[in-house]
PDB file of C-alpha atoms in Angstrom:
ATOM      1  CA  UNK A1463      22.651  21.146  15.277  1.00 81.00           C
ATOM      2  CA  UNK A1464      22.956  24.714  16.630  1.00 86.00           C
ATOM      3  CA  UNK A1465      19.355  24.735  17.882  1.00 90.00           C
ATOM      4  CA  UNK A1466      19.575  21.193  19.291  1.00 91.00           C
ATOM      5  CA  UNK A1467      22.667  22.126  21.300  1.00 91.00           C
ATOM      6  CA  UNK A1468      20.834  25.027  22.969  1.00 91.00           C
ATOM      7  CA  UNK A1469      17.158  24.015  23.168  1.00 93.00           C
ATOM      8  CA  UNK A1470      15.859  23.383  26.666  1.00 93.00           C
ATOM      9  CA  UNK A1471      19.192  24.258  28.253  1.00 93.00           C
ATOM     10  CA  UNK A1472      20.158  27.254  30.335  1.00 94.00           C
ATOM     11  CA  UNK A1473      21.878  29.955  28.270  1.00 91.00           C
ATOM     12  CA  UNK A1474      23.506  33.238  29.222  1.00 90.00           C
ATOM     13  CA  UNK A1475      23.279  36.283  26.949  1.00 83.00           C
ATOM     14  CA  UNK A1476      25.188  39.207  28.431  1.00 86.00           C
ATOM     15  CA  UNK A1477      23.699  39.472  31.954  1.00 89.00           C
ATOM     16  CA  UNK A1478      20.514  37.491  31.326  1.00 92.00           C
ATOM     17  CA  UNK A1479      20.250  33.776  32.058  1.00 93.00           C
ATOM     18  CA  UNK A1480      17.333  31.610  30.966  1.00 94.00           C
ATOM     19  CA  UNK A1481      16.188  28.513  29.129  1.00 94.00           C
ATOM     20  CA  UNK A1482      15.580  28.781  25.379  1.00 88.00           C
ATOM     21  CA  UNK A1483      12.431  26.945  24.332  1.00 89.00           C
ATOM     22  CA  UNK A1484      11.431  28.637  21.082  1.00 90.00           C
ATOM     23  CA  UNK A1485      13.525  29.466  18.043  1.00 88.00           C
ATOM     24  CA  UNK A1486      12.692  31.384  14.897  1.00 85.00           C
ATOM     25  CA  UNK A1487      14.698  30.065  11.968  1.00 85.00           C
ATOM     26  CA  UNK A1488      14.329  31.662   8.559  1.00 83.00           C
ATOM     27  CA  UNK A1489      15.694  30.382   5.274  1.00 86.00           C
ATOM     28  CA  UNK A1490      18.553  32.355   3.794  1.00 83.00           C
ATOM     29  CA  UNK A1491      17.552  34.300   0.698  1.00 84.00           C
ATOM     30  CA  UNK A1492      20.530  35.482  -1.365  1.00 85.00           C
ATOM     31  CA  UNK A1493      20.357  39.245  -1.941  1.00 81.00           C
ATOM     32  CA  UNK A1494      22.656  42.214  -2.499  1.00 81.00           C
ATOM     33  CA  UNK A1495      24.075  43.834   0.651  1.00 79.00           C
ATOM     34  CA  UNK A1496      22.707  47.247  -0.365  1.00 78.00           C
ATOM     35  CA  UNK A1497      19.126  45.980   0.056  1.00 81.00           C
ATOM     36  CA  UNK A1498      19.541  45.285   3.785  1.00 85.00           C
ATOM     37  CA  UNK A1499      18.057  47.842   6.152  1.00 90.00           C
ATOM     38  CA  UNK A1500      17.804  48.280   9.921  1.00 92.00           C
ATOM     39  CA  UNK A1501      14.922  49.756  11.907  1.00 95.00           C
ATOM     40  CA  UNK A1502      14.469  50.274  15.621  1.00 95.00           C
ATOM     41  CA  UNK A1503      11.476  51.718  17.461  1.00 98.00           C
ATOM     42  CA  UNK A1504      11.815  52.528  21.144  1.00 97.00           C
ATOM     43  CA  UNK A1505       9.707  54.378  23.654  1.00 98.00           C
ATOM     44  CA  UNK A1506      10.828  57.392  25.658  1.00 97.00           C
ATOM     45  CA  UNK A1507       8.880  59.834  27.826  1.00 96.00           C
ATOM     46  CA  UNK A1508       8.350  62.251  24.911  1.00 95.00           C
ATOM     47  CA  UNK A1509       7.074  59.585  22.491  1.00 97.00           C
ATOM     48  CA  UNK A1510       8.633  56.911  20.315  1.00 98.00           C
ATOM     49  CA  UNK A1511      11.914  57.141  18.426  1.00 98.00           C
ATOM     50  CA  UNK A1512      12.168  55.476  15.042  1.00 98.00           C
ATOM     51  CA  UNK A1513      15.752  54.851  13.955  1.00 96.00           C
ATOM     52  CA  UNK A1514      16.466  53.722  10.399  1.00 96.00           C
ATOM     53  CA  UNK A1515      19.644  53.036   8.505  1.00 91.00           C
ATOM     54  CA  UNK A1516      20.275  51.841   4.984  1.00 86.00           C
ATOM     55  CA  UNK A1517      23.114  49.662   6.314  1.00 77.00           C
ATOM     56  CA  UNK A1518      21.540  46.579   7.842  1.00 69.00           C
ATOM     57  CA  UNK A1519      22.929  43.086   8.176  1.00 61.00           C
ATOM     58  CA  UNK A1520      24.934  41.296  10.809  1.00 60.00           C
ATOM     59  CA  UNK A1521      27.593  44.015  10.893  1.00 62.00           C
ATOM     60  CA  UNK A1522      25.193  46.921  11.421  1.00 62.00           C
ATOM     61  CA  UNK A1523      27.627  48.490  13.903  1.00 65.00           C
ATOM     62  CA  UNK A1524      26.948  51.655  15.911  1.00 74.00           C
ATOM     63  CA  UNK A1525      23.318  52.316  15.019  1.00 78.00           C
ATOM     64  CA  UNK A1526      22.981  55.405  17.225  1.00 78.00           C
ATOM     65  CA  UNK A1527      25.814  57.096  15.358  1.00 79.00           C
ATOM     66  CA  UNK A1528      24.678  56.370  11.815  1.00 84.00           C
ATOM     67  CA  UNK A1529      20.888  55.971  11.901  1.00 91.00           C
ATOM     68  CA  UNK A1530      18.476  58.662  10.784  1.00 94.00           C
ATOM     69  CA  UNK A1531      15.978  59.398  13.579  1.00 97.00           C
ATOM     70  CA  UNK A1532      12.484  60.758  13.964  1.00 98.00           C
ATOM     71  CA  UNK A1533      10.527  61.260  17.193  1.00 98.00           C
ATOM     72  CA  UNK A1534       6.855  60.341  17.045  1.00 97.00           C
ATOM     73  CA  UNK A1535       5.200  62.484  19.753  1.00 96.00           C
ATOM     74  CA  UNK A1536       2.851  60.992  22.324  1.00 93.00           C
ATOM     75  CA  UNK A1537       0.059  63.014  20.697  1.00 91.00           C
ATOM     76  CA  UNK A1538      -0.493  60.958  17.539  1.00 83.00           C
ATOM     77  CA  UNK A1539      -2.383  63.851  15.931  1.00 88.00           C
ATOM     78  CA  UNK A1540       1.148  65.146  15.313  1.00 92.00           C
ATOM     79  CA  UNK A1541       2.177  61.955  13.473  1.00 94.00           C
ATOM     80  CA  UNK A1542       4.492  62.957  10.616  1.00 96.00           C
ATOM     81  CA  UNK A1543       3.336  62.834   7.005  1.00 96.00           C
ATOM     82  CA  UNK A1544       4.639  60.185   4.620  1.00 97.00           C
ATOM     83  CA  UNK A1545       6.737  62.879   2.978  1.00 97.00           C
ATOM     84  CA  UNK A1546       8.291  63.884   6.311  1.00 98.00           C
ATOM     85  CA  UNK A1547       9.064  60.250   7.165  1.00 98.00           C
ATOM     86  CA  UNK A1548      10.756  59.755   3.788  1.00 98.00           C
ATOM     87  CA  UNK A1549      12.681  63.037   3.984  1.00 98.00           C
ATOM     88  CA  UNK A1550      13.881  62.333   7.518  1.00 98.00           C
ATOM     89  CA  UNK A1551      14.571  58.590   7.555  1.00 98.00           C
ATOM     90  CA  UNK A1552      15.226  57.622   3.943  1.00 97.00           C
ATOM     91  CA  UNK A1553      17.857  60.161   2.859  1.00 95.00           C
ATOM     92  CA  UNK A1554      20.331  57.459   1.822  1.00 92.00           C
ATOM     93  CA  UNK A1555      17.830  55.063   0.224  1.00 93.00           C
ATOM     94  CA  UNK A1556      16.997  55.094  -3.503  1.00 93.00           C
ATOM     95  CA  UNK A1557      13.816  57.101  -4.137  1.00 94.00           C
ATOM     96  CA  UNK A1558      12.310  54.182  -6.034  1.00 95.00           C
ATOM     97  CA  UNK A1559      11.738  52.299  -2.776  1.00 94.00           C
ATOM     98  CA  UNK A1560      10.597  55.241  -0.616  1.00 97.00           C
ATOM     99  CA  UNK A1561       6.863  54.518  -0.951  1.00 97.00           C
ATOM    100  CA  UNK A1562       7.278  50.846  -0.048  1.00 97.00           C
ATOM    101  CA  UNK A1563       9.509  51.636   2.921  1.00 97.00           C
ATOM    102  CA  UNK A1564       7.283  54.437   4.236  1.00 98.00           C
ATOM    103  CA  UNK A1565       4.299  52.069   4.035  1.00 98.00           C
ATOM    104  CA  UNK A1566       6.288  49.386   5.881  1.00 98.00           C
ATOM    105  CA  UNK A1567       7.476  51.815   8.575  1.00 98.00           C
ATOM    106  CA  UNK A1568       3.953  53.185   9.094  1.00 98.00           C
ATOM    107  CA  UNK A1569       2.409  49.713   9.368  1.00 98.00           C
ATOM    108  CA  UNK A1570       5.205  48.482  11.620  1.00 98.00           C
ATOM    109  CA  UNK A1571       4.687  51.469  13.896  1.00 98.00           C
ATOM    110  CA  UNK A1572       0.936  50.733  14.029  1.00 97.00           C
ATOM    111  CA  UNK A1573       1.703  47.175  15.198  1.00 98.00           C
ATOM    112  CA  UNK A1574       4.197  48.568  17.722  1.00 97.00           C
ATOM    113  CA  UNK A1575       1.514  50.837  19.191  1.00 96.00           C
ATOM    114  CA  UNK A1576      -1.341  48.299  18.996  1.00 97.00           C
ATOM    115  CA  UNK A1577       0.714  45.640  20.791  1.00 97.00           C
ATOM    116  CA  UNK A1578       2.008  48.167  23.349  1.00 96.00           C
ATOM    117  CA  UNK A1579       5.646  47.382  22.618  1.00 96.00           C
ATOM    118  CA  UNK A1580       8.353  49.476  24.231  1.00 96.00           C
ATOM    119  CA  UNK A1581      11.183  48.238  21.997  1.00 96.00           C
ATOM    120  CA  UNK A1582      11.316  46.666  18.551  1.00 96.00           C
ATOM    121  CA  UNK A1583      14.302  46.003  16.319  1.00 92.00           C
ATOM    122  CA  UNK A1584      14.522  44.471  12.858  1.00 90.00           C
ATOM    123  CA  UNK A1585      17.817  43.924  11.131  1.00 82.00           C
TER     124      UNK A1585
END
């Protein structure tokens, strides 16, 4: 019903107005709140910022204030090691999931670069 009410009709989100034609709907998978994470990658003149917080979900709040951050320089020969990524971004995440999350972050960043994104956010 929610999609049907909005599909093909003009919608306003903040200052942007447009017609919604495509929707991505995912099934809800019950899970503990402490397994929700948030990641944001955004481009700046100096490189790309990766922001990560162990508090994801719909009430993620002020990400800039609580996220751990790492700057990936334009010169990718200076790309941080897996250990540096874990030590910088995953301070508040159980060590048992560090390897999986570092692998995910590294692969996500590769897609970000390959597709020439300037902003990506997953909550």
